[in-house]
């Protein structure tokens, strides 16, 4: 049994990882989460008390981080400010959490010689043209386009530098867009699903041509575990499930599964600097570590996700009104 410290484990992708670890291993997990608006303790309910602990705290709190890192075997770093729209409105929290927070963690991991895995995003690579056959690989140059993606790129580079300069026992993964349970309703897919539940027409940025490479959160979790177990120190692995869809297709699929006309949505003003297309080549992860996604059918994955939001209204309802009020203020 290993002792895992999971930062940001009350957030969307982090909480899915915690549930996955609990169901597929005998590891002990401590979650460190600041419980900002994006963190939700309800996402960590019904976990086995003898193998799970929650600590509310900030990853920038050096004494707390040092104490926790020192008493665990592996640090899995999910904690991040991650919503692009928020980064355009107020970039400062992204610098604090994504840069200073990561620095605080890798310094503690270096001092205690602990295994460190850093969760990042494909957005650090910028975007691709809609008709470009290329996909991102581990060798794609960084070209971030928002305060969010630039701070994540900065955190990646910090980890790489600490590996080279100080021998940090670290790996990095850059993943494509996740979907599934426990995702905040400010995000694209849950916003559309909960709008339809509430009788509100979904909102589509611009023409809806922007392409994302979708992956179910459980597949992201299984890939991270594979990297922790078998990945080579200092290496970066891209995680993707060949799930390219443009936003218009996703909205239409959601409407179809929820019994609405496929064109029952509204176009809203596009956000500044909206990346055109992301696409992941996960060949290295699949061939070197033997990983493969289980949720390869996006249609079925969306149907399961819709069912989760229908069945867990108590989880997302408290977030909804404030989220929609913020979007209305921004004309989106």
Short mmCIF file of C-alpha atoms in Angstrom, two decimals:
data_model
loop_
_atom_site.label_atom_id
_atom_site.label_comp_id
_atom_site.label_asym_id
_atom_site.label_seq_id
_atom_site.Cartn_x
_atom_site.Cartn_y
_atom_site.Cartn_z
CA UNK A 1 0.00 0.00 0.00
CA UNK A 2 1.24 3.46 -0.92
CA UNK A 3 0.28 6.75 0.73
CA UNK A 4 -0.82 9.25 -1.93
CA UNK A 5 -1.15 12.99 -1.34
CA UNK A 6 -3.59 14.34 -3.94
CA UNK A 7 -3.72 18.11 -4.28
CA UNK A 8 -6.97 19.56 -5.57
CA UNK A 9 -8.71 16.29 -4.85
CA UNK A 10 -12.09 17.95 -4.18
CA UNK A 11 -12.18 19.35 -7.70
CA UNK A 12 -13.56 17.68 -10.81
CA UNK A 13 -10.64 15.64 -12.18
CA UNK A 14 -8.99 15.21 -8.79
CA UNK A 15 -12.10 13.78 -7.13
CA UNK A 16 -12.60 11.36 -10.00
CA UNK A 17 -9.00 10.22 -9.52
CA UNK A 18 -9.56 9.70 -5.79
CA UNK A 19 -12.64 7.56 -6.43
CA UNK A 20 -10.75 5.59 -9.07
CA UNK A 21 -7.79 4.93 -6.74
CA UNK A 22 -10.14 3.83 -3.95
CA UNK A 23 -11.97 1.40 -6.19
CA UNK A 24 -8.96 -0.08 -8.00
CA UNK A 25 -6.13 -0.14 -5.40
CA UNK A 26 -5.58 -0.54 -1.65
CA UNK A 27 -3.68 2.78 -1.42
CA UNK A 28 -4.27 5.37 1.29
CA UNK A 29 -5.20 8.84 -0.02
CA UNK A 30 -4.94 12.23 1.64
CA UNK A 31 -6.62 15.07 -0.23
CA UNK A 32 -5.27 18.60 0.21
CA UNK A 33 -7.73 21.16 -1.14
CA UNK A 34 -8.31 24.84 -0.47
CA UNK A 35 -12.05 24.44 -1.19
CA UNK A 36 -12.37 27.41 -3.52
CA UNK A 37 -15.61 27.61 -5.48
CA UNK A 38 -14.39 24.73 -7.68
CA UNK A 39 -13.81 22.33 -4.77
CA UNK A 40 -16.72 20.41 -3.31
CA UNK A 41 -16.58 18.04 -0.33
CA UNK A 42 -19.76 16.41 -1.62
CA UNK A 43 -17.58 14.96 -4.39
CA UNK A 44 -15.69 12.91 -1.77
CA UNK A 45 -18.60 11.35 0.09
CA UNK A 46 -18.76 7.68 1.10
CA UNK A 47 -15.05 6.97 0.80
CA UNK A 48 -13.60 4.35 3.19
CA UNK A 49 -12.58 6.14 6.40
CA UNK A 50 -9.64 3.81 7.04
CA UNK A 51 -8.01 4.73 3.71
CA UNK A 52 -9.00 8.36 3.21
CA UNK A 53 -8.24 11.69 4.88
CA UNK A 54 -9.19 15.25 3.92
CA UNK A 55 -7.11 18.32 4.79
CA UNK A 56 -8.35 21.80 3.93
CA UNK A 57 -5.42 24.00 3.05
CA UNK A 58 -3.52 26.00 0.46
CA UNK A 59 -0.74 24.48 -1.65
CA UNK A 60 1.10 27.80 -1.16
CA UNK A 61 1.24 27.15 2.62
CA UNK A 62 4.85 25.95 2.90
CA UNK A 63 4.78 24.52 6.47
CA UNK A 64 1.57 22.57 5.81
CA UNK A 65 2.79 21.30 2.44
CA UNK A 66 6.13 20.26 3.91
CA UNK A 67 4.46 18.30 6.70
CA UNK A 68 2.09 16.47 4.34
CA UNK A 69 4.61 15.70 1.62
CA UNK A 70 7.01 14.31 4.21
CA UNK A 71 4.45 11.76 5.43
CA UNK A 72 3.40 10.41 2.00
CA UNK A 73 5.05 8.31 -0.69
CA UNK A 74 3.68 10.01 -3.81
CA UNK A 75 2.39 13.51 -4.53
CA UNK A 76 -0.21 13.72 -7.32
CA UNK A 77 -0.64 17.39 -8.17
CA UNK A 78 -4.08 18.21 -9.61
CA UNK A 79 -4.66 21.53 -7.82
CA UNK A 80 -4.98 24.39 -10.31
CA UNK A 81 -7.02 27.37 -11.30
CA UNK A 82 -8.32 26.05 -14.59
CA UNK A 83 -11.22 27.99 -16.11
CA UNK A 84 -10.16 30.05 -19.13
CA UNK A 85 -12.97 32.57 -18.80
CA UNK A 86 -11.96 33.28 -15.20
CA UNK A 87 -8.32 33.71 -16.19
CA UNK A 88 -9.29 36.39 -18.69
CA UNK A 89 -11.31 38.23 -16.04
CA UNK A 90 -8.75 37.97 -13.20
CA UNK A 91 -5.38 36.34 -13.98
CA UNK A 92 -3.78 36.80 -10.53
CA UNK A 93 -5.17 33.64 -8.81
CA UNK A 94 -3.75 31.59 -11.69
CA UNK A 95 -0.27 32.90 -10.97
CA UNK A 96 -0.61 32.23 -7.25
CA UNK A 97 -1.93 28.67 -7.51
CA UNK A 98 -0.42 27.37 -10.73
CA UNK A 99 3.06 28.87 -10.36
CA UNK A 100 3.72 29.55 -6.66
CA UNK A 101 1.69 26.54 -5.53
CA UNK A 102 3.58 24.20 -7.83
CA UNK A 103 6.90 25.68 -6.68
CA UNK A 104 5.96 25.09 -3.04
CA UNK A 105 5.08 21.45 -3.74
CA UNK A 106 8.14 20.54 -5.79
CA UNK A 107 10.43 22.13 -3.21
CA UNK A 108 8.85 19.93 -0.53
CA UNK A 109 9.07 16.87 -2.76
CA UNK A 110 12.75 17.65 -3.40
CA UNK A 111 13.54 18.08 0.29
CA UNK A 112 11.89 14.78 1.20
CA UNK A 113 12.91 12.91 -1.99
CA UNK A 114 9.32 11.96 -2.81
CA UNK A 115 7.82 10.76 -6.07
CA UNK A 116 5.94 13.62 -7.76
CA UNK A 117 3.45 13.52 -10.61
CA UNK A 118 2.33 16.79 -12.19
CA UNK A 119 -1.04 17.02 -13.94
CA UNK A 120 -1.13 19.46 -16.84
CA UNK A 121 -3.17 20.26 -19.93
CA UNK A 122 -2.87 20.09 -23.71
CA UNK A 123 -3.64 23.82 -23.77
CA UNK A 124 0.04 24.58 -23.07
CA UNK A 125 0.68 23.73 -26.73
CA UNK A 126 -1.65 26.41 -28.06
CA UNK A 127 -3.97 25.30 -30.82
CA UNK A 128 -4.06 23.66 -34.25
CA UNK A 129 -5.85 24.71 -37.42
CA UNK A 130 -9.23 23.06 -37.92
CA UNK A 131 -8.07 21.28 -41.10
CA UNK A 132 -4.61 20.39 -39.79
CA UNK A 133 -4.03 16.59 -39.68
CA UNK A 134 -1.35 17.00 -37.01
CA UNK A 135 -1.84 16.27 -33.30
CA UNK A 136 0.09 17.35 -30.23
CA UNK A 137 2.98 15.12 -29.16
CA UNK A 138 5.44 15.28 -26.28
CA UNK A 139 7.78 17.21 -28.61
CA UNK A 140 5.30 19.93 -29.64
CA UNK A 141 6.65 23.38 -28.67
CA UNK A 142 4.74 25.28 -26.00
CA UNK A 143 2.57 28.11 -27.34
CA UNK A 144 -0.01 29.01 -24.65
CA UNK A 145 -2.66 31.60 -25.48
CA UNK A 146 -4.41 32.47 -22.19
CA UNK A 147 -3.43 33.34 -18.62
CA UNK A 148 -4.61 29.85 -17.65
CA UNK A 149 -2.57 27.92 -20.22
CA UNK A 150 0.49 30.14 -19.80
CA UNK A 151 0.59 29.55 -16.04
CA UNK A 152 0.18 25.82 -16.58
CA UNK A 153 3.04 25.94 -19.08
CA UNK A 154 5.10 27.75 -16.47
CA UNK A 155 4.37 25.09 -13.87
CA UNK A 156 5.38 22.34 -16.32
CA UNK A 157 8.69 24.08 -16.94
CA UNK A 158 9.33 24.42 -13.22
CA UNK A 159 8.90 20.66 -12.78
CA UNK A 160 11.21 19.95 -15.71
CA UNK A 161 13.85 22.30 -14.33
CA UNK A 162 13.66 20.72 -10.85
CA UNK A 163 14.14 17.28 -12.40
CA UNK A 164 17.24 18.42 -14.25
CA UNK A 165 18.73 20.75 -11.63
CA UNK A 166 17.81 18.99 -8.39
CA UNK A 167 17.00 15.38 -9.35
CA UNK A 168 13.28 15.70 -8.54
CA UNK A 169 11.64 12.30 -8.96
CA UNK A 170 8.89 13.60 -11.22
CA UNK A 171 6.78 12.85 -14.26
CA UNK A 172 4.34 15.11 -16.15
CA UNK A 173 1.14 14.35 -18.03
CA UNK A 174 -0.72 16.68 -20.36
CA UNK A 175 -4.32 15.65 -20.90
CA UNK A 176 -7.06 16.65 -23.31
CA UNK A 177 -10.50 17.95 -22.23
CA UNK A 178 -12.15 15.80 -19.54
CA UNK A 179 -15.84 15.11 -19.06
CA UNK A 180 -17.82 13.02 -16.57
CA UNK A 181 -19.24 13.27 -13.03
CA UNK A 182 -18.46 16.03 -10.50
CA UNK A 183 -17.60 18.74 -13.07
CA UNK A 184 -18.52 22.32 -12.11
CA UNK A 185 -21.45 23.74 -14.09
CA UNK A 186 -19.31 26.62 -15.38
CA UNK A 187 -17.65 24.14 -17.74
CA UNK A 188 -18.91 23.50 -21.25
CA UNK A 189 -20.59 20.08 -21.09
CA UNK A 190 -22.23 20.31 -17.62
CA UNK A 191 -23.40 23.85 -18.37
CA UNK A 192 -25.29 22.66 -21.43
CA UNK A 193 -26.73 19.61 -19.66
CA UNK A 194 -27.95 21.57 -16.64
CA UNK A 195 -29.36 24.32 -18.86
CA UNK A 196 -31.52 21.78 -20.69
CA UNK A 197 -32.64 20.28 -17.36
CA UNK A 198 -33.70 23.79 -16.31
CA UNK A 199 -35.50 24.48 -19.58
CA UNK A 200 -32.83 26.96 -20.74
CA UNK A 201 -31.43 26.82 -24.25
CA UNK A 202 -27.74 25.83 -24.36
CA UNK A 203 -25.17 28.52 -25.19
CA UNK A 204 -22.58 28.05 -27.94
CA UNK A 205 -19.54 30.30 -28.29
CA UNK A 206 -19.27 31.79 -31.79
CA UNK A 207 -20.01 29.31 -34.57
CA UNK A 208 -19.19 26.31 -32.40
CA UNK A 209 -16.43 25.14 -34.74
CA UNK A 210 -13.77 24.87 -32.02
CA UNK A 211 -12.59 21.26 -31.68
CA UNK A 212 -11.70 19.55 -28.41
CA UNK A 213 -10.28 16.07 -27.87
CA UNK A 214 -12.63 14.65 -25.21
CA UNK A 215 -11.67 11.98 -22.66
CA UNK A 216 -13.70 10.53 -19.80
CA UNK A 217 -12.28 11.39 -16.37
CA UNK A 218 -11.96 7.69 -15.48
CA UNK A 219 -9.64 7.15 -18.45
CA UNK A 220 -7.55 10.11 -17.34
CA UNK A 221 -7.34 8.53 -13.87
CA UNK A 222 -6.23 5.14 -15.16
CA UNK A 223 -3.55 6.79 -17.27
CA UNK A 224 -2.19 8.76 -14.31
CA UNK A 225 -1.97 5.58 -12.23
CA UNK A 226 -0.11 3.87 -15.07
CA UNK A 227 2.40 6.73 -15.24
CA UNK A 228 2.92 6.72 -11.46
CA UNK A 229 3.49 2.96 -11.51
CA UNK A 230 5.51 2.56 -14.72
CA UNK A 231 6.48 5.98 -16.09
CA UNK A 232 10.13 6.97 -16.43
CA UNK A 233 11.35 9.79 -14.19
CA UNK A 234 11.71 13.05 -16.11
CA UNK A 235 9.37 11.97 -18.89
CA UNK A 236 6.20 13.66 -20.14
CA UNK A 237 3.21 11.60 -21.33
CA UNK A 238 0.24 12.91 -23.31
CA UNK A 239 -3.15 11.46 -22.37
CA UNK A 240 -5.94 11.33 -24.95
CA UNK A 241 -8.68 9.02 -26.18
CA UNK A 242 -9.09 10.05 -29.85
CA UNK A 243 -12.29 11.91 -28.98
CA UNK A 244 -12.18 14.93 -31.32
CA UNK A 245 -15.54 16.72 -31.56
CA UNK A 246 -16.38 20.33 -32.29
CA UNK A 247 -18.51 22.22 -29.79
CA UNK A 248 -21.50 22.33 -32.12
CA UNK A 249 -21.48 18.53 -32.43
CA UNK A 250 -21.29 18.14 -28.64
CA UNK A 251 -24.23 20.49 -28.00
CA UNK A 252 -26.33 18.77 -30.66
CA UNK A 253 -25.53 15.35 -29.20
CA UNK A 254 -26.54 16.52 -25.70
CA UNK A 255 -29.82 17.93 -27.04
CA UNK A 256 -30.56 14.72 -28.93
CA UNK A 257 -29.95 12.55 -25.84
CA UNK A 258 -32.16 14.86 -23.77
CA UNK A 259 -35.10 14.68 -26.20
CA UNK A 260 -34.71 18.17 -27.68
CA UNK A 261 -34.33 19.36 -31.29
CA UNK A 262 -30.67 19.36 -32.33
CA UNK A 263 -30.85 23.09 -33.20
CA UNK A 264 -32.41 24.24 -29.88
CA UNK A 265 -29.41 26.33 -28.78
CA UNK A 266 -28.29 29.97 -28.95
CA UNK A 267 -25.04 31.45 -30.24
CA UNK A 268 -23.27 33.86 -27.86
CA UNK A 269 -20.24 36.10 -28.26
CA UNK A 270 -17.01 34.12 -28.52
CA UNK A 271 -14.35 34.52 -25.84
CA UNK A 272 -11.09 36.34 -26.66
CA UNK A 273 -8.26 34.16 -27.97
CA UNK A 274 -10.48 31.05 -28.16
CA UNK A 275 -8.22 28.19 -29.32
CA UNK A 276 -9.40 26.50 -32.51
CA UNK A 277 -8.48 22.85 -32.09
CA UNK A 278 -6.75 20.52 -29.63
CA UNK A 279 -5.77 16.98 -30.57
CA UNK A 280 -3.65 14.51 -28.61
CA UNK A 281 -1.35 11.81 -29.91
CA UNK A 282 -1.07 9.39 -26.98
CA UNK A 283 1.10 6.84 -28.81
CA UNK A 284 3.94 7.07 -26.26
CA UNK A 285 1.64 6.34 -23.32
CA UNK A 286 -0.04 3.44 -25.12
CA UNK A 287 3.07 1.77 -26.51
CA UNK A 288 5.54 2.32 -23.65
CA UNK A 289 3.18 1.85 -20.68
CA UNK A 290 0.50 -0.35 -22.24
CA UNK A 291 -2.39 2.01 -21.44
CA UNK A 292 -5.67 2.10 -23.37
CA UNK A 293 -8.89 4.05 -22.75
CA UNK A 294 -12.02 2.16 -21.70
CA UNK A 295 -14.55 4.88 -22.63
CA UNK A 296 -13.88 4.98 -26.36
CA UNK A 297 -17.53 5.64 -27.27
CA UNK A 298 -18.14 9.36 -26.73
CA UNK A 299 -21.86 8.99 -27.45
CA UNK A 300 -22.25 6.48 -24.60
CA UNK A 301 -20.04 8.56 -22.33
CA UNK A 302 -22.22 11.64 -22.86
CA UNK A 303 -25.34 9.59 -22.15
CA UNK A 304 -23.83 8.38 -18.85
CA UNK A 305 -22.79 11.94 -17.95
CA UNK A 306 -26.29 13.28 -18.63
CA UNK A 307 -27.71 10.56 -16.40
CA UNK A 308 -25.31 11.52 -13.59
CA UNK A 309 -26.38 15.18 -13.67
CA UNK A 310 -30.04 14.19 -13.76
CA UNK A 311 -29.55 11.94 -10.73
CA UNK A 312 -27.34 14.33 -8.73
CA UNK A 313 -29.16 17.65 -8.87
CA UNK A 314 -28.42 18.24 -5.18
CA UNK A 315 -24.72 18.28 -6.05
CA UNK A 316 -24.82 20.91 -8.82
CA UNK A 317 -27.90 22.98 -7.98
CA UNK A 318 -26.13 25.25 -5.41
CA UNK A 319 -23.61 26.32 -8.09
CA UNK A 320 -26.02 27.00 -10.93
CA UNK A 321 -27.65 30.38 -10.27
CA UNK A 322 -24.38 32.18 -9.49
CA UNK A 323 -22.68 30.63 -12.53
CA UNK A 324 -25.41 31.72 -14.95
CA UNK A 325 -25.52 35.21 -13.41
CA UNK A 326 -21.78 35.57 -14.06
CA UNK A 327 -22.11 34.41 -17.66
CA UNK A 328 -25.06 36.77 -18.23
CA UNK A 329 -22.96 39.69 -16.98
CA UNK A 330 -20.29 38.75 -19.52
CA UNK A 331 -22.85 38.43 -22.34
CA UNK A 332 -22.25 34.69 -22.61
#
